[in-house]
């Protein structure tokens, strides 16, 4: 079971803070603050304050102040309404400047922050009217119909889930966004930290627009800082003005998205066939761009004699030299002393040091409860992602293996300096911090712990596939160093971005972006490397599922390298598998779903060979695989099915699902296919798309009705094996 919370004495935050604990005693939070900051106004108060106000503003105000803070959808609609409001820069600056004149900061904290720290919630909050709790854990033995038996949870898991349900919450302080910025300018670390949270979440303008609207109605309701405690973990989040949410995902949800547009940057000095001879004598350092010069300065200060810069060490425009050097990139970075990452620079002219003035990426402070003192290190929960995996540099695919293979990396950018090596991470704000965040899909890529987990390659694929390449043909070469490292560790067969062990579950990968046009051939269609866009690799299915049904197994799989690197480009590849069933159908070009994004990402198929006309959706790999209006037959190939465990705050749920690929025939040879999409249907889904449950039932029913017959007609031949006795039909996918 993958636990998302730690039993360690660390203190997490949305923000995330870690504690050095000096005792185990508990304390009750004592807060004195205006009730109107944390409680909704009465209907009479709303009506009184709304007299003479624009009717539209009055209507919005009434809806906003009476809206449930936990109603994420309703709150989002109200916030979208104010997006068209314009913030007057002069008014904002005047308010901040006025507040700055009266804001006193001593020893790094303003009076309000110092008061909050001196009255901090204990790690185990006691019952208090100001504090809310989720209540008891729901019973694990709910009544059900049918003969299915829910998998029994082990004692460790049951204990963990019981404790995980006992979240306690309190409001630590009240403020406004203008106050935060005023205090930040005067040197308050905590205010700078909280203000950065709003900026990172792209919520600062929205919070201010709400504050201005409330101010027009003389409503003083402000922002509140919530503290939530579970076990020894504490989380912090900022609530919308006048609202107090029980969930940080609603209070200050961070949704980080980026798009990388690869454009030609400014010309800079390079090693080319024309400059090769002159560079043997000397390289004109005075022509180096800012980033190169910064790297040289860093190397000199650290006493490092040699520096590798690919544009100066690989002959640009020489394919032979590129192939030779690209095959050695894993060795170059793996055997380096230090990797310098200019995390925020969009080209070589911007340099490494781009941190803005007054930025705060975390701090350490003493907090007090009624009977003890302790030191907390405040930091963002997704600190590593902000510095590393969500930085601008992370949008460039080539840089991933540089970070993964190097023994240590110095990340320098608009969030300051961040250190990463195989045993620890730290930042310039928390230089002594050892961040032991080794959860799946989180934490240091190069840590010894994470590199030994089964989730390592899944995470690499997710990050790498979402990044961009200047040249499409580099899809496999830019990952070859990491692939070679993984092969040395596992001795598994590498197959153009996938591995032979558990390959059936990997074949169920799914595109998680809007499909793009299919690129020029660079890999077999059954591997994610054949398409552009971020994917979710399903190799973890074998670890998270209890399978009752295996519908297909790979018999043979191979790829043929194109050049010198056996982990780089390929020129051919195929796999042969045996299966038990398939469904055939044709695209319903008139079908539409409620969500335009879903329309772009999915296609609907009218299934053939069944008694009643039925349709099934699937996720497309590329936007142009099928011509509009085409009547071409497509095939659903189920591969794996079983129960997965989905953990919620109150209990662990098991849901049954089925996963597979969607294929089309290729060429004139019987049983030869290419992949064009994927599907997964769940019997019990948390999605709002209620049709998914009906699709699961429909799919399994149709498989029973005509799956065997369809597979028999589509396959190359039937085989008889004792290992896969129920999967006699063989097909080839290229």
XYZ file of C-alpha atoms in Angstrom:
734
model
C 0.000 0.000 0.000
C 1.319 3.447 -0.867
C 0.870 5.825 2.040
C 0.528 9.505 1.291
C 1.193 10.653 4.848
C 4.200 10.143 7.050
C 4.382 8.842 10.605
C 7.634 10.750 11.070
C 7.786 13.867 13.290
C 7.756 16.085 10.221
C 5.249 18.871 9.899
C 3.755 19.150 6.430
C 2.112 22.155 4.851
C 0.570 23.340 1.641
C 3.345 25.040 2.479
C 4.891 22.113 4.298
C 6.774 22.538 7.546
C 9.026 20.144 9.414
C 9.407 20.140 13.189
C 12.243 19.455 15.548
C 10.258 18.109 18.475
C 11.552 18.770 21.994
C 8.649 17.101 23.812
C 5.509 15.094 23.184
C 3.022 17.172 25.162
C -0.023 18.671 23.464
C -1.599 22.112 23.562
C -4.875 23.744 22.641
C -4.799 26.679 20.201
C -6.112 29.915 21.715
C -7.139 32.466 19.084
C -8.797 35.831 19.571
C -9.950 37.451 16.339
C -12.970 39.251 14.872
C -15.762 36.749 14.365
C -16.690 38.367 11.070
C -13.333 37.268 9.655
C -14.224 33.603 9.996
C -18.012 33.473 10.119
C -20.652 34.247 7.485
C -22.722 37.429 7.896
C -26.434 37.261 8.605
C -28.976 37.901 5.850
C -29.934 41.172 7.559
C -26.314 42.342 7.569
C -25.929 41.480 3.915
C -29.095 43.386 2.988
C -28.090 46.419 5.066
C -24.589 46.654 3.568
C -25.912 46.193 0.032
C -28.095 49.343 0.000
C -27.223 51.630 -2.920
C -24.840 49.117 -4.469
C -24.860 47.986 -8.087
C -27.452 45.149 -8.309
C -25.015 42.770 -9.999
C -22.413 43.320 -7.278
C -25.099 42.886 -4.611
C -26.250 39.605 -6.171
C -22.683 38.312 -6.393
C -22.013 39.368 -2.795
C -25.043 37.546 -1.435
C -24.130 34.397 -3.319
C -20.482 34.576 -2.266
C -21.070 35.200 1.425
C -23.681 32.449 1.697
C -21.763 29.918 -0.433
C -20.438 26.850 1.334
C -16.644 27.056 1.581
C -16.498 23.344 0.758
C -18.453 23.800 -2.481
C -15.436 23.874 -4.786
C -17.546 24.046 -7.961
C -19.835 26.807 -6.681
C -16.921 28.895 -5.394
C -15.074 28.450 -8.698
C -18.081 29.770 -10.645
C -18.272 32.839 -8.404
C -14.537 33.482 -8.852
C -14.791 33.164 -12.635
C -17.370 35.958 -12.508
C -14.797 38.412 -11.155
C -12.021 37.515 -13.614
C -13.113 40.438 -15.808
C -12.608 42.916 -12.933
C -9.602 45.161 -13.434
C -7.182 45.832 -10.611
C -5.987 49.414 -10.593
C -2.239 49.130 -10.152
C -2.063 52.583 -8.537
C -4.748 51.735 -5.961
C -3.047 48.449 -5.094
C 0.344 50.120 -4.699
C -1.098 52.932 -2.587
C -2.740 50.498 -0.168
C 0.442 48.457 0.175
C 2.607 51.561 0.667
C 0.276 52.963 3.335
C 0.301 49.679 5.251
C 4.092 49.401 4.935
C 4.474 52.699 6.825
C 2.762 51.256 9.901
C 4.007 47.660 9.699
C 6.680 46.823 12.238
C 9.026 43.912 11.559
C 11.483 42.705 14.182
C 13.903 39.807 13.878
C 12.360 38.669 10.608
C 8.659 38.680 11.553
C 5.817 41.189 11.732
C 3.694 41.485 14.872
C 0.833 39.368 13.465
C 3.136 36.539 12.386
C 5.062 36.635 15.657
C 1.771 36.374 17.544
C 0.689 33.403 15.384
C 4.015 31.654 15.972
C 3.828 32.309 19.706
C 0.348 30.751 19.832
C 0.916 27.900 17.413
C -1.394 24.841 17.299
C 0.040 21.784 18.978
C 0.710 18.772 16.769
C -2.194 16.960 18.417
C -4.996 19.498 18.805
C -7.504 18.911 21.567
C -11.237 19.459 21.252
C -12.086 23.155 20.963
C -14.982 25.183 19.518
C -12.568 26.845 17.073
C -11.271 23.472 15.902
C -13.087 21.045 13.624
C -12.615 17.306 13.170
C -13.611 14.926 10.425
C -15.212 12.523 12.880
C -14.989 8.775 13.066
C -13.779 6.444 10.349
C -16.569 4.858 8.335
C -17.102 1.155 8.836
C -15.009 -1.079 6.617
C -17.671 -3.811 6.653
C -20.415 -2.156 4.638
C -23.280 -4.335 3.426
C -23.123 -5.371 -0.223
C -24.910 -7.568 -2.673
C -23.513 -10.311 -4.881
C -20.797 -12.839 -4.160
C -17.720 -10.590 -4.426
C -15.572 -10.304 -1.300
C -13.646 -7.121 -0.569
C -9.933 -7.785 -0.008
C -9.156 -7.785 3.715
C -6.896 -4.959 4.882
C -3.935 -5.888 7.026
C -3.759 -4.606 10.609
C -1.127 -1.982 9.721
C -3.307 -0.513 6.989
C -6.430 -0.443 9.147
C -4.570 1.334 11.951
C -3.113 3.851 9.519
C -6.460 4.630 7.896
C -8.128 5.009 11.300
C -5.495 7.527 12.377
C -5.510 9.264 8.996
C -9.196 10.081 9.401
C -8.597 12.087 12.573
C -7.742 15.476 11.076
C -8.037 18.514 13.367
C -8.074 22.110 12.131
C -7.698 25.654 13.445
C -7.375 29.193 12.121
C -3.937 30.545 13.064
C -4.266 34.163 11.904
C -6.198 36.656 9.757
C -4.810 39.098 7.229
C -5.302 40.657 3.813
C -3.155 40.314 0.701
C -2.055 43.951 0.899
C -0.888 43.452 4.478
C 1.104 40.383 3.415
C 2.915 42.326 0.704
C 3.542 45.326 2.936
C 5.081 43.122 5.621
C 7.063 41.215 2.997
C 8.609 44.475 1.767
C 9.613 45.291 5.320
C 11.308 41.907 5.729
C 8.739 39.537 7.265
C 9.702 36.000 6.262
C 6.342 34.425 7.012
C 4.348 37.028 5.041
C 6.748 36.672 2.102
C 6.260 32.919 2.271
C 2.442 33.164 2.318
C 2.382 35.757 -0.458
C 4.494 33.433 -2.611
C 1.900 30.695 -2.058
C -0.742 32.915 -3.627
C 1.553 33.773 -6.525
C 2.500 30.141 -7.149
C -1.179 29.222 -7.221
C -2.059 32.071 -9.606
C -4.551 33.205 -6.973
C -3.167 36.562 -5.826
C -5.205 38.653 -8.268
C -8.375 36.691 -7.522
C -7.942 37.125 -3.770
C -7.429 40.856 -4.262
C -10.444 41.199 -6.512
C -12.562 39.523 -3.836
C -11.080 41.864 -1.212
C -11.902 44.925 -3.336
C -15.476 43.733 -3.895
C -16.007 43.082 -0.199
C -14.440 46.460 0.594
C -16.963 48.245 -1.636
C -19.652 46.846 0.668
C -17.708 47.742 3.842
C -17.282 44.056 4.620
C -13.978 43.626 6.539
C -13.831 39.847 6.028
C -10.244 38.897 5.270
C -7.979 35.998 4.379
C -7.399 33.372 7.064
C -4.506 30.964 7.535
C -5.681 27.460 8.434
C -3.600 24.816 10.193
C -4.600 21.173 9.904
C -3.085 18.427 12.052
C -3.031 14.662 11.539
C -0.683 12.477 13.547
C 2.571 14.479 13.528
C 1.856 16.198 10.222
C 0.668 19.800 9.982
C -0.597 21.427 6.789
C -1.183 25.121 6.147
C -3.361 26.862 3.585
C -4.818 30.304 2.924
C -8.598 30.610 2.718
C -10.495 32.949 0.434
C -11.584 36.204 2.102
C -14.504 35.514 4.433
C -14.266 31.738 4.021
C -12.820 28.957 6.149
C -12.390 25.661 4.359
C -11.745 22.297 5.947
C -9.651 21.230 2.968
C -6.452 22.813 1.668
C -7.320 21.640 -1.838
C -10.164 24.160 -1.769
C -8.462 26.824 0.330
C -5.381 27.260 -1.837
C -5.271 24.503 -4.420
C -2.098 24.638 -6.491
C -2.673 23.697 -10.099
C 0.610 24.071 -11.918
C 0.554 23.816 -15.675
C 3.068 24.831 -18.265
C 3.381 24.776 -22.002
C 6.764 24.792 -23.661
C 6.977 26.558 -26.976
C 10.270 25.644 -28.578
C 11.556 28.656 -30.437
C 14.964 29.587 -31.722
C 16.813 31.610 -29.122
C 19.521 34.197 -29.698
C 22.541 32.984 -31.614
C 25.547 32.183 -29.436
C 28.996 30.713 -29.868
C 29.050 26.969 -30.717
C 31.406 24.221 -31.787
C 30.769 23.639 -35.501
C 32.789 22.110 -38.358
C 33.758 25.695 -39.235
C 34.969 26.662 -35.720
C 36.537 23.306 -34.808
C 40.129 24.144 -35.780
C 40.141 27.564 -34.135
C 38.668 26.123 -30.927
C 41.626 23.727 -30.682
C 43.797 26.792 -30.074
C 41.438 28.924 -27.998
C 37.768 29.514 -27.323
C 36.739 33.206 -27.211
C 35.231 33.328 -23.719
C 34.303 36.979 -24.144
C 31.627 35.828 -26.602
C 30.000 33.445 -24.125
C 26.363 34.177 -23.192
C 25.418 34.981 -19.599
C 24.535 31.396 -18.579
C 27.904 30.059 -19.756
C 29.735 32.779 -17.837
C 27.728 32.069 -14.668
C 28.567 28.358 -14.938
C 32.274 29.170 -15.311
C 32.158 31.447 -12.234
C 30.414 28.734 -10.188
C 32.975 26.127 -11.279
C 35.897 28.357 -10.368
C 34.486 29.161 -6.928
C 34.048 25.443 -6.281
C 37.549 24.647 -7.507
C 36.363 22.625 -10.519
C 38.805 22.574 -13.455
C 36.661 21.257 -16.311
C 33.236 22.189 -17.600
C 31.057 20.318 -20.122
C 28.677 22.393 -22.266
C 27.127 20.316 -25.033
C 27.113 23.090 -27.638
C 30.867 23.501 -27.083
C 31.706 19.796 -26.733
C 29.576 18.213 -29.499
C 30.077 19.367 -33.077
C 26.799 21.057 -33.971
C 25.398 19.995 -37.349
C 27.578 16.843 -37.536
C 25.308 13.763 -37.319
C 28.189 11.309 -36.932
C 29.703 13.194 -33.999
C 26.234 13.677 -32.507
C 25.448 9.930 -32.601
C 28.816 9.076 -31.058
C 28.520 11.657 -28.266
C 24.807 11.126 -27.607
C 25.541 7.460 -26.853
C 28.022 8.599 -24.184
C 25.818 11.193 -22.474
C 24.953 8.797 -19.664
C 28.648 8.415 -18.910
C 29.305 12.162 -19.157
C 26.665 13.082 -16.587
C 26.895 9.918 -14.516
C 30.614 10.434 -13.936
C 30.474 14.194 -13.458
C 31.223 15.905 -10.163
C 28.387 18.423 -10.300
C 25.549 19.302 -12.660
C 24.623 23.009 -12.853
C 20.985 23.593 -13.841
C 19.887 27.081 -14.909
C 16.336 26.196 -13.940
C 14.493 29.339 -15.028
C 16.529 30.570 -17.995
C 14.610 30.343 -21.254
C 17.776 30.749 -23.308
C 21.524 31.025 -22.758
C 21.468 34.819 -22.393
C 19.399 34.977 -19.173
C 21.913 33.451 -16.799
C 21.468 31.363 -13.671
C 20.699 33.916 -10.978
C 17.173 35.162 -11.639
C 15.650 35.184 -8.136
C 13.556 38.343 -7.544
C 14.177 40.584 -4.545
C 12.357 39.684 -1.299
C 11.521 36.176 -2.537
C 11.090 33.664 0.272
C 11.252 29.929 -0.368
C 10.963 28.826 3.244
C 12.188 29.706 6.711
C 12.828 28.312 10.154
C 11.169 29.776 13.233
C 10.550 29.003 16.874
C 6.888 28.475 17.775
C 5.312 28.295 21.192
C 2.418 26.388 22.650
C 1.263 26.657 26.257
C 3.861 24.295 27.678
C 6.744 23.980 25.218
C 8.798 25.526 22.479
C 9.973 23.938 19.267
C 11.568 24.891 15.960
C 9.637 24.491 12.700
C 10.992 24.655 9.178
C 8.264 26.055 6.928
C 8.332 24.988 3.304
C 5.983 24.183 0.456
C 4.698 20.643 0.228
C 5.659 20.522 -3.441
C 9.003 22.242 -2.962
C 10.896 19.708 -5.059
C 8.442 20.034 -7.914
C 8.703 23.835 -7.854
C 12.487 23.820 -7.994
C 13.033 20.807 -10.237
C 10.229 18.963 -12.024
C 8.020 22.018 -12.687
C 10.768 24.497 -13.521
C 11.128 25.894 -17.034
C 14.165 23.682 -17.580
C 11.949 20.650 -16.929
C 10.006 21.439 -20.105
C 13.082 20.417 -22.131
C 13.258 16.640 -22.531
C 17.048 16.412 -22.868
C 17.601 17.863 -19.415
C 15.780 15.099 -17.527
C 18.526 12.507 -17.852
C 21.109 15.138 -16.974
C 19.387 15.615 -13.616
C 18.724 11.918 -13.041
C 22.200 10.621 -13.856
C 24.381 13.280 -12.232
C 25.461 12.426 -8.656
C 24.549 15.947 -7.517
C 22.849 18.968 -9.065
C 22.819 22.643 -8.176
C 19.492 24.098 -9.366
C 19.669 27.887 -9.697
C 16.753 30.010 -10.867
C 13.942 32.365 -9.968
C 13.326 30.532 -6.677
C 16.948 30.766 -5.564
C 19.430 27.917 -5.126
C 18.406 24.321 -4.511
C 20.780 21.432 -3.819
C 20.082 17.817 -4.733
C 22.269 14.744 -4.349
C 21.726 11.036 -3.795
C 21.239 11.343 -0.041
C 19.708 14.762 0.643
C 18.183 17.960 -0.660
C 18.405 21.507 0.674
C 17.768 25.103 -0.382
C 19.424 28.422 0.329
C 16.515 29.161 2.660
C 16.816 25.853 4.534
C 20.479 24.931 4.045
C 20.582 22.295 6.795
C 17.300 20.668 5.833
C 17.236 16.987 4.917
C 13.935 16.437 3.127
C 13.049 12.764 3.321
C 10.147 12.945 0.845
C 10.412 9.557 -0.823
C 6.791 8.973 -1.729
C 5.995 7.563 -5.199
C 6.061 10.282 -7.879
C 7.435 12.787 -5.347
C 10.826 13.678 -3.992
C 14.344 13.604 -5.442
C 14.783 11.847 -8.756
C 18.372 10.895 -7.989
C 17.923 9.641 -4.422
C 19.157 6.137 -3.782
C 15.763 5.260 -2.285
C 13.643 6.428 -5.227
C 15.917 4.892 -7.857
C 15.368 1.459 -6.315
C 11.557 1.590 -6.358
C 9.293 0.026 -8.968
C 7.778 3.465 -9.540
C 11.043 5.011 -10.740
C 10.522 4.316 -14.446
C 6.832 5.239 -14.294
C 7.762 8.631 -12.918
C 10.501 9.092 -15.516
C 8.021 8.373 -18.320
C 5.442 10.809 -16.925
C 7.951 13.640 -16.648
C 9.813 12.903 -19.865
C 6.797 12.384 -22.126
C 5.334 15.738 -21.043
C 8.547 17.603 -21.928
C 9.356 19.019 -25.356
C 11.971 18.260 -27.984
C 13.249 20.530 -30.719
C 13.715 17.482 -32.966
C 11.125 14.676 -32.910
C 13.729 12.048 -33.748
C 15.399 12.645 -30.359
C 12.530 11.002 -28.437
C 14.525 7.870 -27.585
C 18.112 9.224 -27.714
C 17.325 11.899 -25.113
C 16.312 9.124 -22.683
C 18.992 6.578 -23.565
C 21.246 7.384 -20.602
C 18.483 6.733 -18.067
C 17.425 3.593 -19.962
C 20.989 2.264 -19.835
C 21.140 2.973 -16.099
C 17.849 1.124 -15.552
C 19.078 -1.819 -17.626
C 22.276 -2.076 -15.590
C 20.171 -2.169 -12.440
C 17.527 -4.647 -13.608
C 19.138 -6.528 -16.536
C 15.713 -6.315 -18.191
C 15.174 -6.152 -21.964
C 14.663 -2.562 -23.150
C 11.985 -2.027 -25.789
C 11.914 1.576 -27.028
C 10.771 3.167 -23.777
C 9.330 0.018 -22.191
C 10.615 -3.108 -20.444
C 9.920 -6.781 -21.082
C 9.044 -7.536 -17.452
C 5.366 -6.728 -16.837
C 5.067 -5.453 -20.396
C 1.354 -6.296 -20.499
C 0.559 -3.583 -17.961
C 2.884 -1.106 -19.696
C 0.963 -1.623 -22.938
C -2.024 -0.002 -21.218
C -0.354 3.443 -21.201
C -2.708 6.332 -21.804
C -2.266 9.808 -23.259
C -3.150 12.458 -20.668
C -3.140 15.474 -22.989
C -5.222 16.514 -25.979
C -4.009 14.316 -28.852
C -1.651 15.803 -31.421
C -0.937 14.704 -34.976
C 1.049 11.494 -35.236
C 4.756 12.338 -35.682
C 7.036 10.741 -38.263
C 7.749 7.092 -37.381
C 10.307 6.738 -34.602
C 8.986 3.771 -32.599
C 6.382 0.987 -32.819
C 2.855 2.172 -32.089
C 2.564 -0.036 -29.006
C 5.086 2.116 -27.112
C 4.364 5.575 -25.710
C 7.521 6.834 -27.474
C 5.608 6.731 -30.778
C 3.389 9.712 -29.871
C 3.797 13.296 -28.672
C 2.381 14.408 -25.337
C 2.368 13.389 -21.698
C 1.353 9.831 -20.876
C 0.503 7.812 -17.782
C 2.446 4.572 -17.875
C 0.517 1.705 -16.363
C 3.434 -0.449 -15.217
C 2.221 0.058 -11.663
C -0.958 -1.910 -12.360
C 0.731 -5.163 -11.369
C 1.634 -3.662 -8.007
C -1.685 -1.984 -7.193
C -4.109 -4.547 -8.565
C -5.326 -7.974 -7.579
C -6.026 -9.477 -10.990
C -8.815 -11.918 -11.561
C -8.628 -11.645 -15.340
C -5.694 -11.699 -17.759
C -6.996 -11.322 -21.286
C -3.680 -11.265 -23.159
C 0.028 -12.044 -22.781
C 3.045 -11.029 -24.842
C 4.821 -13.972 -26.434
C 7.642 -12.098 -28.179
C 8.768 -8.472 -28.386
C 11.755 -6.871 -30.092
C 13.140 -3.635 -31.516
C 16.052 -3.016 -33.914
C 18.472 -0.142 -33.141
C 19.098 2.405 -35.859
C 22.553 3.633 -34.879
C 25.396 3.009 -32.444
C 23.307 3.348 -29.295
C 21.330 0.214 -28.443
C 19.165 2.356 -26.139
C 18.645 5.125 -28.690
C 16.831 5.375 -32.025
C 15.157 2.292 -33.503
C 14.281 1.462 -37.088
C 11.786 -1.350 -36.500
C 9.977 -3.254 -33.792
C 7.035 -5.535 -33.181
C 5.415 -7.672 -30.547
C 3.383 -10.853 -30.817
C 0.771 -11.661 -28.217
C -1.957 -14.184 -27.538
C -5.394 -13.092 -26.409
C -8.737 -14.489 -25.361
C -11.131 -11.937 -26.854
C -11.557 -8.775 -28.948
C -14.381 -6.448 -29.935
C -14.728 -4.861 -33.383
C -16.593 -1.734 -34.438
C -16.572 1.449 -36.480
C -16.278 5.095 -35.381
C -19.513 6.951 -34.651
C -18.532 10.336 -36.082
C -21.700 12.028 -34.807
C -21.197 11.154 -31.147
C -20.497 14.064 -28.818
C -19.813 14.254 -25.088
C -20.580 17.085 -22.726
C -16.981 18.184 -22.371
C -15.244 19.716 -25.452
C -11.881 18.475 -24.159
C -13.333 14.983 -23.963
C -14.523 15.272 -27.563
C -10.975 16.067 -28.670
C -9.442 13.241 -26.643
C -11.943 10.425 -27.256
C -13.755 8.629 -30.029
C -16.938 6.563 -29.864
C -17.247 3.169 -31.567
C -20.370 1.336 -32.745
C -19.700 -2.287 -31.833
C -20.307 -5.012 -34.443
C -21.529 -8.608 -34.076
C -23.845 -8.064 -31.113
C -27.579 -8.491 -30.787
C -28.322 -4.846 -29.895
C -26.497 -1.790 -31.267
C -24.131 -0.448 -28.587
C -21.267 2.050 -28.421
C -18.013 2.315 -26.431
C -15.577 5.254 -26.072
C -11.784 5.118 -26.152
C -8.908 7.531 -25.606
C -7.140 8.498 -28.814
C -3.344 8.387 -29.125
C -3.217 10.875 -32.011
C -5.711 13.235 -33.606
C -5.230 12.112 -37.212
C -5.025 8.311 -37.101
C -8.502 7.962 -38.597
C -9.832 10.124 -41.410
C -13.073 11.981 -40.711
C -16.019 9.872 -41.861
C -13.932 6.706 -42.262
C -15.809 3.414 -41.879
C -12.615 1.525 -41.012
C -12.965 -1.229 -38.412
C -11.205 -0.723 -35.073
C -10.631 -3.340 -32.392
C -10.804 -3.264 -28.589
C -8.192 -5.615 -27.128
C -8.626 -6.156 -23.353
C -5.331 -6.930 -21.633
C -5.735 -6.728 -17.860
C -8.612 -6.604 -15.398
C -8.946 -6.665 -11.655
C -9.407 -4.699 -8.462
C -7.433 -1.608 -7.542
C -7.205 0.026 -4.143
C -8.106 3.699 -3.972
C -7.398 5.395 -0.633
C -9.558 8.221 0.644
C -9.251 10.167 3.868
C -11.861 8.014 5.540
C -11.346 4.548 4.096
C -9.766 2.390 1.448
C -12.016 1.516 -1.489
C -11.544 -1.226 -4.026
C -12.846 -0.805 -7.546
C -12.904 -3.251 -10.413
C -11.569 -2.181 -13.785
C -10.499 -3.444 -17.188
C -7.717 -1.973 -19.359
C -6.537 -2.444 -22.906
C -5.583 -1.070 -26.321
C -7.554 -0.027 -29.384
C -6.112 -1.275 -32.684
C -6.531 -0.992 -36.437
C -5.456 -3.485 -39.100
C -2.174 -2.741 -40.880
C -1.299 -4.040 -44.338
C -2.685 -7.150 -45.980
C -1.225 -9.754 -43.620
C -3.852 -11.332 -41.360
C -3.577 -10.571 -37.666
C -1.256 -7.556 -38.083
C -2.279 -4.373 -36.235
C -1.127 -0.949 -35.070
C -2.265 0.819 -31.942
C -4.440 3.973 -32.137
C -5.738 4.339 -28.586
C -6.478 2.910 -25.147
C -9.435 2.294 -22.868
C -10.202 1.636 -19.241
C -13.623 1.010 -17.764
C -14.438 0.788 -14.057
C -17.322 -0.899 -12.330
C -17.237 1.662 -9.542
C -15.721 5.013 -10.480
C -15.282 8.274 -8.599
C -15.599 10.203 -11.857
C -18.603 12.443 -12.456
C -18.862 10.749 -15.856
C -21.535 8.288 -14.725
C -21.606 6.481 -18.059
C -18.272 4.845 -17.183
C -19.909 2.310 -14.885
C -22.440 1.418 -17.567
C -19.578 1.056 -20.060
C -17.831 -1.473 -17.803
C -20.929 -3.605 -17.525
C -21.595 -3.253 -21.243
C -18.023 -4.131 -22.199
C -17.882 -7.297 -20.124
C -21.282 -8.368 -21.440
C -20.214 -7.883 -25.067
C -16.915 -9.717 -24.462
C -18.923 -12.687 -23.226
C -21.293 -12.456 -26.188
C -18.913 -12.081 -29.125
C -15.332 -11.550 -27.884
C -14.163 -15.064 -28.720
C -15.763 -14.992 -32.170
C -14.270 -11.599 -33.044
C -10.757 -12.575 -31.934
C -10.933 -15.788 -33.950
C -11.820 -13.867 -37.115
C -9.147 -11.186 -36.600
C -6.167 -13.224 -35.425
C -3.224 -14.554 -37.439
C -3.616 -18.091 -36.116
C -4.653 -20.121 -33.118
C -2.136 -21.699 -30.780
C -2.382 -24.189 -27.977
C -0.201 -23.695 -24.895
C -0.499 -24.993 -21.370
C 0.600 -21.638 -19.951
C -2.041 -19.506 -21.688
C -4.663 -22.125 -22.408
C -7.513 -19.590 -22.429
C -5.727 -17.211 -24.832
C -5.427 -19.106 -28.125
C -5.563 -16.207 -30.628
C -2.293 -14.607 -31.752
C -1.842 -11.163 -33.294
C 1.148 -8.956 -34.114
C 1.324 -5.243 -33.278
C 3.807 -2.975 -35.046
